[in-house]
CSV table of C-alpha atoms and ligand atoms in Angstrom, one decimal:
chain,number,residue,atom,x,y,z
A,1,UNK,CA,72.8,-25.1,-30.7
A,2,UNK,CA,70.7,-28.1,-31.8
A,3,UNK,CA,69.6,-26.7,-35.1
A,4,UNK,CA,71.6,-27.7,-38.1
A,5,UNK,CA,72.1,-31.2,-36.9
A,6,UNK,CA,69.3,-32.7,-39.0
A,7,UNK,CA,67.5,-34.5,-36.2
A,8,UNK,CA,64.0,-34.2,-34.6
A,9,UNK,CA,63.9,-32.7,-31.1
A,10,UNK,CA,64.7,-35.5,-28.7
A,11,UNK,CA,63.0,-33.8,-25.8
A,12,UNK,CA,60.1,-31.4,-26.2
A,13,UNK,CA,58.7,-29.4,-23.3
A,14,UNK,CA,55.4,-27.7,-23.5
A,15,UNK,CA,53.8,-24.9,-21.4
A,16,UNK,CA,50.2,-25.7,-22.0
A,17,UNK,CA,48.6,-22.3,-21.8
A,18,UNK,CA,45.3,-20.7,-22.8
A,19,UNK,CA,42.6,-23.1,-21.4
A,20,UNK,CA,40.9,-20.4,-19.5
A,21,UNK,CA,40.7,-18.0,-22.5
A,22,UNK,CA,39.5,-20.9,-24.7
A,23,UNK,CA,36.6,-21.5,-22.3
A,24,UNK,CA,35.9,-17.8,-21.9
A,25,UNK,CA,35.5,-17.4,-25.7
A,26,UNK,CA,32.8,-20.0,-25.5
A,27,UNK,CA,31.1,-18.5,-22.5
A,28,UNK,CA,31.9,-21.5,-20.3
A,29,UNK,CA,33.7,-21.9,-16.9
A,30,UNK,CA,37.5,-22.1,-16.9
A,31,UNK,CA,37.3,-25.8,-16.0
A,32,UNK,CA,35.7,-26.6,-19.3
A,33,UNK,CA,38.9,-25.3,-20.9
A,34,UNK,CA,41.0,-27.5,-18.6
A,35,UNK,CA,39.0,-30.5,-19.5
A,36,UNK,CA,39.4,-29.8,-23.2
A,37,UNK,CA,43.1,-29.3,-22.6
A,38,UNK,CA,43.4,-32.7,-20.9
A,39,UNK,CA,41.9,-34.4,-24.0
A,40,UNK,CA,44.5,-32.6,-26.2
A,41,UNK,CA,47.3,-33.9,-24.0
A,42,UNK,CA,46.2,-37.5,-24.8
A,43,UNK,CA,46.4,-36.8,-28.5
A,44,UNK,CA,49.9,-35.1,-28.2
A,45,UNK,CA,51.4,-37.9,-26.2
A,46,UNK,CA,50.2,-40.5,-28.7
A,47,UNK,CA,51.8,-38.8,-31.7
A,48,UNK,CA,55.3,-38.5,-30.2
A,49,UNK,CA,56.6,-41.9,-31.3
A,50,UNK,CA,55.7,-41.1,-35.0
A,51,UNK,CA,57.6,-37.8,-34.7
A,52,UNK,CA,60.7,-39.2,-33.1
A,53,UNK,CA,60.1,-37.3,-29.9
A,54,UNK,CA,61.4,-39.5,-27.1
A,55,UNK,CA,60.8,-37.2,-24.2
A,56,UNK,CA,57.8,-35.0,-23.6
A,57,UNK,CA,57.6,-32.8,-20.6
A,58,UNK,CA,54.5,-30.8,-19.9
A,59,UNK,CA,53.6,-28.0,-17.4
A,60,UNK,CA,50.4,-28.9,-15.7
A,61,UNK,CA,50.4,-26.8,-12.6
A,62,UNK,CA,52.9,-24.2,-11.4
A,63,UNK,CA,53.9,-23.3,-7.8
A,64,UNK,CA,52.2,-19.9,-8.7
A,65,UNK,CA,48.9,-21.4,-9.7
A,66,UNK,CA,47.9,-21.7,-6.0
A,67,UNK,CA,47.0,-18.0,-6.4
A,68,UNK,CA,43.9,-19.0,-8.4
A,69,UNK,CA,40.5,-19.4,-6.9
A,70,UNK,CA,39.7,-22.3,-4.7
A,71,UNK,CA,37.1,-23.5,-7.2
A,72,UNK,CA,39.6,-23.6,-10.0
A,73,UNK,CA,42.3,-25.3,-8.0
A,74,UNK,CA,40.0,-27.9,-6.7
A,75,UNK,CA,38.7,-28.5,-10.2
A,76,UNK,CA,42.2,-28.9,-11.5
A,77,UNK,CA,43.2,-31.4,-8.8
A,78,UNK,CA,40.1,-33.4,-9.5
A,79,UNK,CA,41.0,-33.4,-13.2
A,80,UNK,CA,44.5,-34.6,-12.4
A,81,UNK,CA,43.2,-37.5,-10.4
A,82,UNK,CA,40.7,-38.4,-13.1
A,83,UNK,CA,43.3,-38.1,-15.8
A,84,UNK,CA,45.6,-40.5,-14.0
A,85,UNK,CA,42.8,-42.9,-13.2
A,86,UNK,CA,41.4,-43.0,-16.7
A,87,UNK,CA,44.7,-43.0,-18.5
A,88,UNK,CA,46.8,-45.5,-16.6
A,89,UNK,CA,45.8,-48.6,-18.6
A,90,UNK,CA,46.4,-47.0,-22.0
A,91,UNK,CA,49.7,-45.4,-20.9
A,92,UNK,CA,51.0,-48.8,-19.7
A,93,UNK,CA,49.8,-50.5,-22.9
A,94,UNK,CA,51.3,-47.9,-25.2
A,95,UNK,CA,54.7,-48.0,-23.7
A,96,UNK,CA,54.7,-44.6,-22.1
A,97,UNK,CA,56.8,-44.1,-19.0
A,98,UNK,CA,55.4,-41.4,-16.8
A,99,UNK,CA,57.2,-39.4,-14.1
A,100,UNK,CA,56.2,-36.3,-12.2
A,101,UNK,CA,58.4,-33.4,-11.2
A,102,UNK,CA,57.6,-30.7,-8.7
A,103,UNK,CA,57.0,-30.6,-5.0
A,104,UNK,CA,54.5,-33.2,-3.9
A,105,UNK,CA,54.3,-31.8,-0.3
A,106,UNK,CA,51.4,-29.5,-1.1
A,107,UNK,CA,49.4,-32.0,-3.1
A,108,UNK,CA,46.6,-34.1,-1.5
A,109,UNK,CA,47.4,-37.6,-0.4
A,110,UNK,CA,45.1,-39.3,-2.8
A,111,UNK,CA,46.6,-37.6,-5.8
A,112,UNK,CA,50.2,-38.3,-4.6
A,113,UNK,CA,49.2,-42.0,-4.2
A,114,UNK,CA,47.9,-42.1,-7.8
A,115,UNK,CA,51.0,-40.4,-9.1
A,116,UNK,CA,53.2,-42.9,-7.3
A,117,UNK,CA,51.2,-45.8,-8.7
A,118,UNK,CA,51.3,-44.5,-12.2
A,119,UNK,CA,55.1,-44.0,-12.0
A,120,UNK,CA,55.4,-47.6,-10.7
A,121,UNK,CA,53.1,-49.2,-13.2
A,122,UNK,CA,54.9,-47.5,-16.2
A,123,UNK,CA,58.4,-47.9,-14.8
A,124,UNK,CA,59.4,-50.6,-17.3
A,125,UNK,CA,58.2,-48.6,-20.4
A,126,UNK,CA,60.6,-46.7,-22.6
A,127,UNK,CA,58.8,-45.9,-25.9
A,128,UNK,CA,58.0,-42.4,-24.8
A,129,UNK,CA,59.0,-40.6,-21.6
A,130,UNK,CA,56.2,-38.4,-20.4
A,131,UNK,CA,57.1,-36.0,-17.5
A,132,UNK,CA,54.3,-34.1,-15.9
A,133,UNK,CA,55.3,-31.0,-13.9
A,134,UNK,CA,52.8,-30.7,-11.1
A,135,UNK,CA,53.2,-28.0,-8.4
A,136,UNK,CA,56.4,-27.3,-10.2
A,137,UNK,CA,58.4,-24.1,-10.2
A,138,UNK,CA,62.0,-23.7,-11.5
A,139,UNK,CA,63.1,-21.5,-8.7
A,140,UNK,CA,61.4,-23.8,-6.1
A,141,UNK,CA,63.2,-26.8,-7.7
A,142,UNK,CA,66.6,-25.0,-7.5
A,143,UNK,CA,65.9,-24.1,-3.9
A,144,UNK,CA,64.9,-27.6,-2.9
A,145,UNK,CA,67.9,-29.1,-4.8
A,146,UNK,CA,70.2,-26.7,-2.9
A,147,UNK,CA,68.6,-27.7,0.4
A,148,UNK,CA,69.2,-31.4,-0.3
A,149,UNK,CA,72.7,-30.7,-1.4
A,150,UNK,CA,73.5,-28.6,1.7
A,151,UNK,CA,72.1,-31.5,3.9
A,152,UNK,CA,74.5,-33.9,2.2
A,153,UNK,CA,77.4,-31.5,2.9
A,154,UNK,CA,76.3,-31.2,6.6
A,155,UNK,CA,76.2,-35.0,6.8
A,156,UNK,CA,79.7,-35.2,5.4
A,157,UNK,CA,78.5,-37.2,2.4
A,158,UNK,CA,79.4,-34.5,-0.1
A,159,UNK,CA,82.6,-32.4,-0.4
A,160,UNK,CA,81.5,-28.8,-1.3
A,161,UNK,CA,84.6,-28.3,-3.3
A,162,UNK,CA,83.5,-31.0,-5.8
A,163,UNK,CA,80.1,-29.3,-6.6
A,164,UNK,CA,79.9,-28.5,-10.3
A,165,UNK,CA,77.0,-28.2,-12.8
A,166,UNK,CA,76.8,-32.0,-13.2
A,167,UNK,CA,76.6,-32.6,-9.5
A,168,UNK,CA,74.1,-29.9,-9.0
A,169,UNK,CA,71.8,-31.2,-11.8
A,170,UNK,CA,71.8,-34.5,-10.0
A,171,UNK,CA,69.8,-32.9,-7.1
A,172,UNK,CA,67.2,-31.4,-9.4
A,173,UNK,CA,63.8,-33.1,-9.9
A,174,UNK,CA,64.8,-33.7,-13.5
A,175,UNK,CA,67.9,-35.7,-12.7
A,176,UNK,CA,66.7,-38.5,-15.0
A,177,UNK,CA,66.0,-36.2,-18.0
A,178,UNK,CA,68.1,-34.9,-20.9
A,179,UNK,CA,67.8,-31.1,-21.3
A,180,UNK,CA,64.9,-30.0,-23.5
A,181,UNK,CA,65.8,-29.3,-27.2
A,182,UNK,CA,62.6,-27.4,-27.9
A,183,UNK,CA,60.2,-25.5,-25.5
A,184,UNK,CA,56.8,-24.7,-26.9
A,185,UNK,CA,54.4,-22.2,-25.3
A,186,UNK,CA,50.8,-21.9,-26.5
A,187,UNK,CA,48.4,-18.9,-26.2
A,188,UNK,CA,50.6,-16.1,-27.4
A,189,UNK,CA,52.4,-15.4,-24.2
A,190,UNK,CA,56.2,-15.0,-24.7
A,191,UNK,CA,57.4,-15.9,-21.2
A,192,UNK,CA,58.5,-19.0,-19.5
A,193,UNK,CA,56.7,-18.6,-16.2
A,194,UNK,CA,59.2,-20.4,-14.0
A,195,UNK,CA,59.4,-23.5,-16.2
A,196,UNK,CA,62.6,-25.6,-16.4
A,197,UNK,CA,64.8,-22.6,-15.7
A,198,UNK,CA,68.1,-24.5,-15.3
A,199,UNK,CA,67.3,-27.1,-17.9
A,200,UNK,CA,66.3,-24.8,-20.8
A,201,UNK,CA,69.6,-22.8,-20.8
A,202,UNK,CA,70.2,-23.8,-24.5
A,203,UNK,CA,66.7,-24.8,-25.6
A,204,UNK,CA,65.0,-23.4,-28.7
A,205,UNK,CA,61.8,-21.6,-28.0
A,206,UNK,CA,58.6,-21.6,-30.0
A,207,UNK,CA,55.8,-19.3,-28.9
A,208,UNK,CA,52.6,-19.8,-30.8
A,209,UNK,CA,49.2,-18.0,-30.6
A,210,UNK,CA,47.1,-21.2,-30.6
A,211,UNK,CA,45.3,-21.8,-27.3
A,212,UNK,CA,46.2,-25.2,-25.7
A,213,UNK,CA,42.7,-26.8,-26.3
A,214,UNK,CA,43.2,-26.0,-30.1
A,215,UNK,CA,46.7,-27.5,-30.1
A,216,UNK,CA,46.1,-30.5,-32.4
A,217,UNK,CA,48.5,-33.2,-33.3
A,218,UNK,CA,48.7,-31.5,-36.7
A,219,UNK,CA,49.9,-28.2,-35.1
A,220,UNK,CA,52.4,-30.1,-33.0
A,221,UNK,CA,53.6,-32.1,-36.1
A,222,UNK,CA,54.1,-28.9,-38.0
A,223,UNK,CA,56.3,-27.3,-35.2
A,224,UNK,CA,58.3,-30.5,-34.7
A,225,UNK,CA,58.9,-31.1,-38.4
A,226,UNK,CA,59.6,-27.3,-38.9
A,227,UNK,CA,62.4,-27.7,-36.3
A,228,UNK,CA,63.8,-30.7,-38.1
A,229,UNK,CA,63.2,-29.1,-41.5
A,230,UNK,CA,65.3,-26.1,-40.7
A,231,UNK,CA,68.0,-28.4,-39.8
A,232,UNK,CA,67.7,-30.3,-43.1
A,233,UNK,CA,68.0,-27.0,-45.1
A,234,UNK,CA,71.0,-26.1,-43.1
A,235,UNK,CA,72.5,-29.4,-44.0
A,236,UNK,CA,72.0,-28.8,-47.7
A,237,UNK,CA,73.8,-25.4,-47.5
A,238,UNK,CA,76.9,-26.9,-45.9
A,239,UNK,CA,76.9,-29.9,-48.3
B,301,IPE,C1,46.9,-23.2,-18.6
B,301,IPE,O1,45.8,-22.5,-19.0
B,301,IPE,C2,46.6,-24.3,-17.6
B,301,IPE,C3,47.0,-24.1,-16.3
B,301,IPE,C4,47.8,-23.1,-15.9
B,301,IPE,C5,46.7,-25.1,-15.3
B,301,IPE,P1,45.3,-21.2,-18.2
B,301,IPE,O2,44.4,-21.6,-17.1
B,301,IPE,O3,46.5,-20.5,-17.7
B,301,IPE,O4,44.5,-20.4,-19.3
B,301,IPE,P2,44.6,-18.8,-19.5
B,301,IPE,O5,46.0,-18.4,-19.6
B,301,IPE,O6,43.9,-18.2,-18.3
B,301,IPE,O7,43.8,-18.6,-20.8
B,302,IPE,C1,52.0,-21.4,-16.8
B,302,IPE,O1,50.8,-20.8,-17.2
B,302,IPE,C2,51.8,-22.6,-15.9
B,302,IPE,C3,51.1,-23.7,-16.6
B,302,IPE,C4,50.9,-23.8,-17.9
B,302,IPE,C5,50.8,-24.8,-15.8
B,302,IPE,P1,50.2,-19.6,-16.4
B,302,IPE,O2,49.0,-19.2,-17.1
B,302,IPE,O3,50.0,-20.0,-15.0
B,302,IPE,O4,51.3,-18.5,-16.4
B,302,IPE,P2,51.2,-16.9,-16.3
B,302,IPE,O5,50.5,-16.6,-15.0
B,302,IPE,O6,50.5,-16.4,-17.5
B,302,IPE,O7,52.7,-16.4,-16.3
B,303,MG,MG1,47.6,-18.9,-18.5
């Protein structure tokens, strides 16, 4: 357990949910909510260094989200392209290292090109590590990792008897990430929807009612300091 150690969560993962409902409440199309959500993400990334959050991982599009209408999917893909294009300069300047997890095979060429470029351009940054899960599913990730691992065995490059948790984790999309300390889900749903299944084995969970477009840096700060605050109180009791 991470609580009780008196430190801020090193790695926070967020399931950004509730964009559609937020738009609906305003009588606007779902995409309007996604656009507002993208603006929120900018704000949240920026506040991480002040809070001592070194790794931020966000769920942008799941392997199940392909079940949505063509219009919504196309709108989201356009939004991802636009977000990357408009944000690259600021992310480079602000010391954010961006990486993507998920299966790129189903994403369009132009988007994948932009993702690669953003990863490359921010590769020397280390102030904040932003990981964006795009066409990501925890089960899909485990299946793809297993496939790669099996291929290594077949090619005689890996002895199956040596496979343990550490070797397996090396084949996951998140091989470069520490496990999340805190997973936040907005919009009142208390489920993880296939997000970071392996990695969150010991994470703390925070489910909050706020819809993602209303998730301000103040709300985020409260959750993060609340996590640290509980640790500080625990410290006082043991002192
Ligand atoms: C989360 O918001 C964003 C994505 C899944 C891309 P939703 O679009 O799921 O919003 P709700 O849950 O329908 O309100
Ligand atoms: C999870 O939200 C995926 C993302 C936030 C990208 P969903 O809205 O797709 O999840 P369900 O369908 O409510 O489980
Ligand atoms: Mg949702």
